JSON list of C-alpha atoms in Angstrom, two decimals:
[
{"chain": "A", "resi": 1, "resn": "MET", "atom": "CA", "xyz": [72.49, -26.94, 31.39]},
{"chain": "A", "resi": 2, "resn": "ARG", "atom": "CA", "xyz": [69.32, -28.39, 33.07]},
{"chain": "A", "resi": 3, "resn": "ASP", "atom": "CA", "xyz": [68.44, -31.98, 33.29]},
{"chain": "A", "resi": 4, "resn": "ALA", "atom": "CA", "xyz": [65.35, -33.07, 31.25]},
{"chain": "A", "resi": 5, "resn": "SER", "atom": "CA", "xyz": [63.89, -34.70, 34.37]},
{"chain": "A", "resi": 6, "resn": "SER", "atom": "CA", "xyz": [63.95, -31.46, 36.50]},
{"chain": "A", "resi": 7, "resn": "SER", "atom": "CA", "xyz": [62.31, -29.52, 33.64]},
{"chain": "A", "resi": 8, "resn": "GLY", "atom": "CA", "xyz": [58.67, -30.92, 34.32]},
{"chain": "A", "resi": 9, "resn": "TYR", "atom": "CA", "xyz": [58.26, -32.59, 31.02]},
{"chain": "A", "resi": 10, "resn": "VAL", "atom": "CA", "xyz": [56.68, -35.83, 31.74]},
{"chain": "A", "resi": 11, "resn": "SER", "atom": "CA", "xyz": [54.67, -38.05, 29.29]},
{"chain": "A", "resi": 12, "resn": "ARG", "atom": "CA", "xyz": [51.89, -40.45, 30.03]},
{"chain": "A", "resi": 13, "resn": "GLU", "atom": "CA", "xyz": [54.30, -43.36, 29.43]},
{"chain": "A", "resi": 14, "resn": "GLY", "atom": "CA", "xyz": [56.43, -41.94, 31.87]},
{"chain": "A", "resi": 15, "resn": "GLY", "atom": "CA", "xyz": [58.98, -40.66, 29.41]},
{"chain": "A", "resi": 16, "resn": "VAL", "atom": "CA", "xyz": [60.62, -37.40, 29.64]},
{"chain": "A", "resi": 17, "resn": "GLY", "atom": "CA", "xyz": [60.40, -34.49, 27.26]},
{"chain": "A", "resi": 18, "resn": "GLN", "atom": "CA", "xyz": [56.79, -34.27, 26.15]},
{"chain": "A", "resi": 19, "resn": "ASP", "atom": "CA", "xyz": [54.41, -31.20, 27.29]},
{"chain": "A", "resi": 20, "resn": "LEU", "atom": "CA", "xyz": [50.96, -32.30, 28.69]},
{"chain": "A", "resi": 21, "resn": "PHE", "atom": "CA", "xyz": [49.21, -29.68, 26.44]},
{"chain": "A", "resi": 22, "resn": "MET", "atom": "CA", "xyz": [50.94, -31.11, 23.30]},
{"chain": "A", "resi": 23, "resn": "GLU", "atom": "CA", "xyz": [49.21, -34.52, 23.56]},
{"chain": "A", "resi": 24, "resn": "THR", "atom": "CA", "xyz": [47.31, -35.37, 20.47]},
{"chain": "A", "resi": 25, "resn": "GLU", "atom": "CA", "xyz": [44.17, -35.99, 22.29]},
{"chain": "A", "resi": 26, "resn": "VAL", "atom": "CA", "xyz": [44.18, -32.61, 24.08]},
{"chain": "A", "resi": 27, "resn": "ILE", "atom": "CA", "xyz": [44.86, -30.80, 20.80]},
{"chain": "A", "resi": 28, "resn": "ALA", "atom": "CA", "xyz": [41.94, -32.77, 19.18]},
{"chain": "A", "resi": 29, "resn": "ALA", "atom": "CA", "xyz": [39.69, -31.79, 21.96]},
{"chain": "A", "resi": 30, "resn": "LEU", "atom": "CA", "xyz": [40.58, -28.05, 21.88]},
{"chain": "A", "resi": 31, "resn": "ILE", "atom": "CA", "xyz": [40.03, -28.11, 18.06]},
{"chain": "A", "resi": 32, "resn": "ALA", "atom": "CA", "xyz": [36.69, -30.06, 18.33]},
{"chain": "A", "resi": 33, "resn": "ALA", "atom": "CA", "xyz": [35.15, -27.92, 21.19]},
{"chain": "A", "resi": 34, "resn": "PRO", "atom": "CA", "xyz": [34.48, -24.70, 19.01]},
{"chain": "A", "resi": 35, "resn": "ALA", "atom": "CA", "xyz": [33.28, -26.84, 16.31]},
{"chain": "A", "resi": 36, "resn": "ALA", "atom": "CA", "xyz": [30.72, -28.61, 18.45]},
{"chain": "A", "resi": 37, "resn": "LEU", "atom": "CA", "xyz": [29.68, -25.23, 19.82]},
{"chain": "A", "resi": 38, "resn": "PHE", "atom": "CA", "xyz": [29.23, -23.72, 16.29]},
{"chain": "A", "resi": 39, "resn": "THR", "atom": "CA", "xyz": [27.29, -26.87, 15.18]},
{"chain": "A", "resi": 40, "resn": "ALA", "atom": "CA", "xyz": [24.98, -26.76, 18.27]},
{"chain": "A", "resi": 41, "resn": "TRP", "atom": "CA", "xyz": [24.39, -23.11, 17.80]},
{"chain": "A", "resi": 42, "resn": "ALA", "atom": "CA", "xyz": [23.64, -23.62, 14.04]},
{"chain": "A", "resi": 43, "resn": "ALA", "atom": "CA", "xyz": [21.16, -26.50, 14.79]},
{"chain": "A", "resi": 44, "resn": "TYR", "atom": "CA", "xyz": [19.37, -24.30, 17.43]},
{"chain": "A", "resi": 45, "resn": "GLY", "atom": "CA", "xyz": [19.00, -21.40, 15.00]},
{"chain": "A", "resi": 46, "resn": "ALA", "atom": "CA", "xyz": [17.62, -23.79, 12.24]},
{"chain": "A", "resi": 47, "resn": "GLY", "atom": "CA", "xyz": [15.20, -25.45, 14.65]},
{"chain": "A", "resi": 48, "resn": "ARG", "atom": "CA", "xyz": [13.88, -21.94, 15.58]},
{"chain": "A", "resi": 49, "resn": "VAL", "atom": "CA", "xyz": [13.46, -21.11, 11.81]},
{"chain": "A", "resi": 50, "resn": "GLN", "atom": "CA", "xyz": [11.74, -24.18, 11.05]},
{"chain": "A", "resi": 51, "resn": "GLY", "atom": "CA", "xyz": [9.44, -23.84, 14.04]},
{"chain": "A", "resi": 52, "resn": "ARG", "atom": "CA", "xyz": [8.60, -20.26, 12.97]},
{"chain": "A", "resi": 53, "resn": "GLY", "atom": "CA", "xyz": [7.89, -21.45, 9.47]},
{"chain": "A", "resi": 54, "resn": "ALA", "atom": "CA", "xyz": [5.36, -23.96, 10.65]},
{"chain": "A", "resi": 55, "resn": "VAL", "atom": "CA", "xyz": [3.48, -21.44, 12.71]},
{"chain": "A", "resi": 56, "resn": "ASP", "atom": "CA", "xyz": [3.54, -18.84, 9.98]},
{"chain": "A", "resi": 57, "resn": "SER", "atom": "CA", "xyz": [2.13, -21.59, 7.48]},
{"chain": "A", "resi": 58, "resn": "VAL", "atom": "CA", "xyz": [-0.72, -22.42, 9.71]},
{"chain": "A", "resi": 59, "resn": "ARG", "atom": "CA", "xyz": [-1.40, -18.72, 10.31]},
{"chain": "A", "resi": 60, "resn": "ARG", "atom": "CA", "xyz": [-1.41, -18.02, 6.64]},
{"chain": "A", "resi": 61, "resn": "GLN", "atom": "CA", "xyz": [-3.70, -21.02, 5.91]},
{"chain": "A", "resi": 62, "resn": "SER", "atom": "CA", "xyz": [-6.14, -19.70, 8.45]},
{"chain": "A", "resi": 63, "resn": "GLN", "atom": "CA", "xyz": [-6.12, -16.22, 6.93]},
{"chain": "A", "resi": 64, "resn": "ARG", "atom": "CA", "xyz": [-6.58, -17.54, 3.47]},
{"chain": "A", "resi": 65, "resn": "ASP", "atom": "CA", "xyz": [-9.72, -19.56, 4.61]},
{"chain": "A", "resi": 66, "resn": "SER", "atom": "CA", "xyz": [-11.37, -16.67, 6.50]},
{"chain": "A", "resi": 67, "resn": "TYR", "atom": "CA", "xyz": [-10.66, -14.27, 3.34]},
{"chain": "A", "resi": 68, "resn": "ALA", "atom": "CA", "xyz": [-11.98, -16.89, 0.91]},
{"chain": "A", "resi": 69, "resn": "GLN", "atom": "CA", "xyz": [-15.18, -17.42, 3.14]},
{"chain": "A", "resi": 70, "resn": "LEU", "atom": "CA", "xyz": [-15.76, -13.69, 3.29]},
{"chain": "A", "resi": 71, "resn": "ILE", "atom": "CA", "xyz": [-15.39, -13.45, -0.39]},
{"chain": "A", "resi": 72, "resn": "ALA", "atom": "CA", "xyz": [-17.86, -16.25, -1.03]},
{"chain": "A", "resi": 73, "resn": "VAL", "atom": "CA", "xyz": [-20.54, -14.72, 1.14]},
{"chain": "A", "resi": 74, "resn": "CYS", "atom": "CA", "xyz": [-20.04, -11.41, -0.52]},
{"chain": "A", "resi": 75, "resn": "TYR", "atom": "CA", "xyz": [-20.69, -12.89, -3.98]},
{"chain": "A", "resi": 76, "resn": "GLU", "atom": "CA", "xyz": [-23.68, -14.57, -2.77]},
{"chain": "A", "resi": 77, "resn": "PHE", "atom": "CA", "xyz": [-24.90, -11.23, -1.19]},
{"chain": "A", "resi": 78, "resn": "ASN", "atom": "CA", "xyz": [-24.31, -9.58, -4.43]},
{"chain": "A", "resi": 79, "resn": "ASP", "atom": "CA", "xyz": [-26.44, -12.04, -6.36]},
{"chain": "A", "resi": 80, "resn": "GLN", "atom": "CA", "xyz": [-29.17, -11.76, -3.66]},
{"chain": "A", "resi": 81, "resn": "ALA", "atom": "CA", "xyz": [-29.05, -7.89, -3.99]},
{"chain": "A", "resi": 82, "resn": "LEU", "atom": "CA", "xyz": [-29.53, -8.15, -7.80]},
{"chain": "A", "resi": 83, "resn": "ARG", "atom": "CA", "xyz": [-32.59, -10.29, -7.13]},
{"chain": "A", "resi": 84, "resn": "ALA", "atom": "CA", "xyz": [-34.12, -7.94, -4.41]},
{"chain": "A", "resi": 85, "resn": "TRP", "atom": "CA", "xyz": [-33.85, -4.82, -6.79]},
{"chain": "A", "resi": 86, "resn": "PRO", "atom": "CA", "xyz": [-36.07, -5.43, -9.73]},
{"chain": "A", "resi": 87, "resn": "PRO", "atom": "CA", "xyz": [-39.62, -3.87, -9.44]},
{"chain": "A", "resi": 88, "resn": "THR", "atom": "CA", "xyz": [-41.60, -6.86, -8.32]},
{"chain": "A", "resi": 89, "resn": "ALA", "atom": "CA", "xyz": [-44.61, -7.47, -5.81]},
{"chain": "A", "resi": 90, "resn": "HIS", "atom": "CA", "xyz": [-43.83, -5.89, -2.26]},
{"chain": "A", "resi": 91, "resn": "ALA", "atom": "CA", "xyz": [-44.02, -9.39, -0.56]},
{"chain": "A", "resi": 92, "resn": "ALA", "atom": "CA", "xyz": [-41.28, -10.84, -2.94]},
{"chain": "A", "resi": 93, "resn": "VAL", "atom": "CA", "xyz": [-39.00, -7.87, -2.23]},
{"chain": "A", "resi": 94, "resn": "GLN", "atom": "CA", "xyz": [-39.57, -8.19, 1.49]},
{"chain": "A", "resi": 95, "resn": "GLU", "atom": "CA", "xyz": [-38.41, -11.86, 1.26]},
{"chain": "A", "resi": 96, "resn": "GLU", "atom": "CA", "xyz": [-35.42, -10.95, -0.83]},
{"chain": "A", "resi": 97, "resn": "THR", "atom": "CA", "xyz": [-34.59, -8.15, 1.69]},
{"chain": "A", "resi": 98, "resn": "GLU", "atom": "CA", "xyz": [-34.79, -10.50, 4.61]},
{"chain": "A", "resi": 99, "resn": "GLU", "atom": "CA", "xyz": [-32.40, -12.85, 2.93]},
{"chain": "A", "resi": 100, "resn": "LEU", "atom": "CA", "xyz": [-30.10, -9.88, 2.29]},
{"chain": "A", "resi": 101, "resn": "GLY", "atom": "CA", "xyz": [-30.30, -9.23, 6.14]},
{"chain": "A", "resi": 102, "resn": "VAL", "atom": "CA", "xyz": [-29.22, -12.83, 6.78]},
{"chain": "A", "resi": 103, "resn": "LEU", "atom": "CA", "xyz": [-26.41, -12.58, 4.31]},
{"chain": "A", "resi": 104, "resn": "GLU", "atom": "CA", "xyz": [-25.20, -9.22, 5.80]},
{"chain": "A", "resi": 105, "resn": "ARG", "atom": "CA", "xyz": [-25.05, -10.89, 9.12]},
{"chain": "A", "resi": 106, "resn": "ARG", "atom": "CA", "xyz": [-22.94, -13.68, 7.63]},
{"chain": "A", "resi": 107, "resn": "ILE", "atom": "CA", "xyz": [-20.67, -11.08, 6.25]},
{"chain": "A", "resi": 108, "resn": "GLY", "atom": "CA", "xyz": [-20.28, -9.51, 9.69]},
{"chain": "A", "resi": 109, "resn": "GLU", "atom": "CA", "xyz": [-19.44, -12.79, 11.17]},
{"chain": "A", "resi": 110, "resn": "ARG", "atom": "CA", "xyz": [-16.72, -13.41, 8.46]},
{"chain": "A", "resi": 111, "resn": "THR", "atom": "CA", "xyz": [-15.47, -9.93, 8.90]},
{"chain": "A", "resi": 112, "resn": "SER", "atom": "CA", "xyz": [-15.00, -10.73, 12.64]},
{"chain": "A", "resi": 113, "resn": "PHE", "atom": "CA", "xyz": [-12.75, -13.79, 11.54]},
{"chain": "A", "resi": 114, "resn": "VAL", "atom": "CA", "xyz": [-10.76, -11.55, 9.11]},
{"chain": "A", "resi": 115, "resn": "THR", "atom": "CA", "xyz": [-10.27, -9.10, 12.12]},
{"chain": "A", "resi": 116, "resn": "LEU", "atom": "CA", "xyz": [-9.00, -11.88, 14.30]},
{"chain": "A", "resi": 117, "resn": "ASP", "atom": "CA", "xyz": [-6.61, -13.34, 11.73]},
{"chain": "A", "resi": 118, "resn": "GLY", "atom": "CA", "xyz": [-5.29, -9.98, 10.66]},
{"chain": "A", "resi": 119, "resn": "PRO", "atom": "CA", "xyz": [-3.46, -8.05, 9.69]},
{"chain": "A", "resi": 120, "resn": "PRO", "atom": "CA", "xyz": [-4.91, -4.70, 10.58]},
{"chain": "A", "resi": 121, "resn": "HIS", "atom": "CA", "xyz": [-5.11, -3.21, 7.05]},
{"chain": "A", "resi": 122, "resn": "VAL", "atom": "CA", "xyz": [-6.88, -6.10, 5.60]},
{"chain": "A", "resi": 123, "resn": "ALA", "atom": "CA", "xyz": [-9.30, -6.16, 8.60]},
{"chain": "A", "resi": 124, "resn": "HIS", "atom": "CA", "xyz": [-10.11, -2.47, 7.87]},
{"chain": "A", "resi": 125, "resn": "LEU", "atom": "CA", "xyz": [-10.86, -3.36, 4.26]},
{"chain": "A", "resi": 126, "resn": "ALA", "atom": "CA", "xyz": [-13.21, -6.29, 5.39]},
{"chain": "A", "resi": 127, "resn": "TYR", "atom": "CA", "xyz": [-14.83, -3.73, 7.60]},
{"chain": "A", "resi": 128, "resn": "LYS", "atom": "CA", "xyz": [-15.53, -1.42, 4.69]},
{"chain": "A", "resi": 129, "resn": "VAL", "atom": "CA", "xyz": [-17.08, -4.37, 2.85]},
{"chain": "A", "resi": 130, "resn": "TRP", "atom": "CA", "xyz": [-19.34, -5.09, 5.55]},
{"chain": "A", "resi": 131, "resn": "GLU", "atom": "CA", "xyz": [-20.33, -1.29, 5.86]},
{"chain": "A", "resi": 132, "resn": "ALA", "atom": "CA", "xyz": [-21.13, -1.19, 2.14]},
{"chain": "A", "resi": 133, "resn": "ALA", "atom": "CA", "xyz": [-23.16, -4.38, 2.50]},
{"chain": "A", "resi": 134, "resn": "SER", "atom": "CA", "xyz": [-25.33, -2.60, 5.28]},
{"chain": "A", "resi": 135, "resn": "HIS", "atom": "CA", "xyz": [-25.93, 0.22, 2.95]},
{"chain": "A", "resi": 136, "resn": "VAL", "atom": "CA", "xyz": [-26.95, -2.10, 0.09]},
{"chain": "A", "resi": 137, "resn": "ARG", "atom": "CA", "xyz": [-29.35, -3.79, 2.44]},
{"chain": "A", "resi": 138, "resn": "LEU", "atom": "CA", "xyz": [-30.79, -0.58, 3.75]},
{"chain": "A", "resi": 139, "resn": "ASP", "atom": "CA", "xyz": [-31.32, 0.63, 0.22]},
{"chain": "A", "resi": 140, "resn": "ALA", "atom": "CA", "xyz": [-32.96, -2.45, -0.72]},
{"chain": "A", "resi": 141, "resn": "ALA", "atom": "CA", "xyz": [-35.27, -2.33, 2.30]},
{"chain": "A", "resi": 142, "resn": "LEU", "atom": "CA", "xyz": [-36.59, 1.01, 1.35]},
{"chain": "A", "resi": 143, "resn": "ASN", "atom": "CA", "xyz": [-39.99, 0.63, -0.58]},
{"chain": "A", "resi": 144, "resn": "ARG", "atom": "CA", "xyz": [-38.76, 2.41, -3.72]},
{"chain": "A", "resi": 145, "resn": "PRO", "atom": "CA", "xyz": [-35.21, 3.86, -3.57]},
{"chain": "A", "resi": 146, "resn": "SER", "atom": "CA", "xyz": [-34.09, 5.96, -6.50]},
{"chain": "A", "resi": 147, "resn": "VAL", "atom": "CA", "xyz": [-32.03, 4.19, -9.18]},
{"chain": "A", "resi": 148, "resn": "GLU", "atom": "CA", "xyz": [-29.09, 6.59, -8.47]},
{"chain": "A", "resi": 149, "resn": "ARG", "atom": "CA", "xyz": [-29.10, 5.53, -4.82]},
{"chain": "A", "resi": 150, "resn": "ARG", "atom": "CA", "xyz": [-29.21, 1.85, -5.72]},
{"chain": "A", "resi": 151, "resn": "ALA", "atom": "CA", "xyz": [-26.34, 2.36, -8.18]},
{"chain": "A", "resi": 152, "resn": "HIS", "atom": "CA", "xyz": [-24.26, 4.17, -5.72]},
{"chain": "A", "resi": 153, "resn": "SER", "atom": "CA", "xyz": [-24.82, 1.59, -3.09]},
{"chain": "A", "resi": 154, "resn": "ALA", "atom": "CA", "xyz": [-23.93, -1.23, -5.53]},
{"chain": "A", "resi": 155, "resn": "LEU", "atom": "CA", "xyz": [-20.88, 0.51, -6.80]},
{"chain": "A", "resi": 156, "resn": "SER", "atom": "CA", "xyz": [-19.62, 1.23, -3.27]},
{"chain": "A", "resi": 157, "resn": "PHE", "atom": "CA", "xyz": [-20.25, -2.40, -2.44]},
{"chain": "A", "resi": 158, "resn": "ASP", "atom": "CA", "xyz": [-18.26, -3.41, -5.58]},
{"chain": "A", "resi": 159, "resn": "VAL", "atom": "CA", "xyz": [-15.30, -0.94, -4.81]},
{"chain": "A", "resi": 160, "resn": "ALA", "atom": "CA", "xyz": [-15.12, -2.21, -1.29]},
{"chain": "A", "resi": 161, "resn": "LEU", "atom": "CA", "xyz": [-15.05, -5.82, -2.22]},
{"chain": "A", "resi": 162, "resn": "THR", "atom": "CA", "xyz": [-12.38, -5.26, -4.96]},
{"chain": "A", "resi": 163, "resn": "ALA", "atom": "CA", "xyz": [-10.18, -3.34, -2.45]},
{"chain": "A", "resi": 164, "resn": "PHE", "atom": "CA", "xyz": [-10.54, -6.13, 0.11]},
{"chain": "A", "resi": 165, "resn": "VAL", "atom": "CA", "xyz": [-9.76, -8.87, -2.56]},
{"chain": "A", "resi": 166, "resn": "ASN", "atom": "CA", "xyz": [-6.66, -6.96, -3.87]},
{"chain": "A", "resi": 167, "resn": "GLY", "atom": "CA", "xyz": [-5.48, -6.18, -0.31]},
{"chain": "A", "resi": 168, "resn": "ALA", "atom": "CA", "xyz": [-5.93, -9.81, 0.95]},
{"chain": "A", "resi": 169, "resn": "SER", "atom": "CA", "xyz": [-4.33, -11.03, -2.20]},
{"chain": "A", "resi": 170, "resn": "ALA", "atom": "CA", "xyz": [-1.27, -8.71, -1.86]},
{"chain": "A", "resi": 171, "resn": "HIS", "atom": "CA", "xyz": [-1.02, -9.79, 1.73]},
{"chain": "A", "resi": 172, "resn": "LEU", "atom": "CA", "xyz": [-1.09, -13.50, 1.04]},
{"chain": "A", "resi": 173, "resn": "ASN", "atom": "CA", "xyz": [1.16, -13.47, -1.98]},
{"chain": "A", "resi": 174, "resn": "THR", "atom": "CA", "xyz": [3.95, -11.57, -0.43]},
{"chain": "A", "resi": 175, "resn": "GLY", "atom": "CA", "xyz": [6.72, -13.54, 1.38]},
{"chain": "A", "resi": 176, "resn": "LEU", "atom": "CA", "xyz": [7.38, -10.50, 3.68]},
{"chain": "A", "resi": 177, "resn": "LEU", "atom": "CA", "xyz": [6.35, -10.75, 7.28]},
{"chain": "A", "resi": 178, "resn": "PRO", "atom": "CA", "xyz": [4.42, -7.81, 8.90]},
{"chain": "A", "resi": 179, "resn": "ARG", "atom": "CA", "xyz": [6.55, -5.38, 10.82]},
{"chain": "A", "resi": 180, "resn": "TRP", "atom": "CA", "xyz": [5.21, -6.54, 14.18]},
{"chain": "A", "resi": 181, "resn": "ARG", "atom": "CA", "xyz": [6.54, -10.15, 13.26]},
{"chain": "A", "resi": 182, "resn": "ARG", "atom": "CA", "xyz": [10.09, -9.31, 12.27]},
{"chain": "A", "resi": 183, "resn": "ARG", "atom": "CA", "xyz": [12.63, -10.01, 14.98]}
]
């Protein structure tokens, strides 16, 4: 039979018979280490999600603002187009048409903001609105375009604007991120 002193079991107090790995402090440290690593990992992940949420919120607000500004200019353009189309004196029509040109340029500027804010499918719809506004202005600039041509231009503008409003609204009101933002 072996002697306890020769077995290598020595305690901190100098006693014999306790294994160093069985100390309560060592056991507590071994149990706490994985828990601390898990907690640190969870905190890191939560911080990344919160940071991404803040960036997405700012991006969404920027998109909402640029979409709303484009829609407001389009409504103003539509009102001006209605004023430019009744048969009036040539000078009055020319003034109204010039104002349509100014509003068309503003639609183009707002379209560039929508293009920068994205996403691409909403930017494409905004471009279609700008293109339809250009046709309306060109038709209004003609001295006496036919009623059918005016009606077609007005309808094209209305369809493009409705498609843009629906597309922008669908994009803003879904909680899903676009494919290029998912990771």
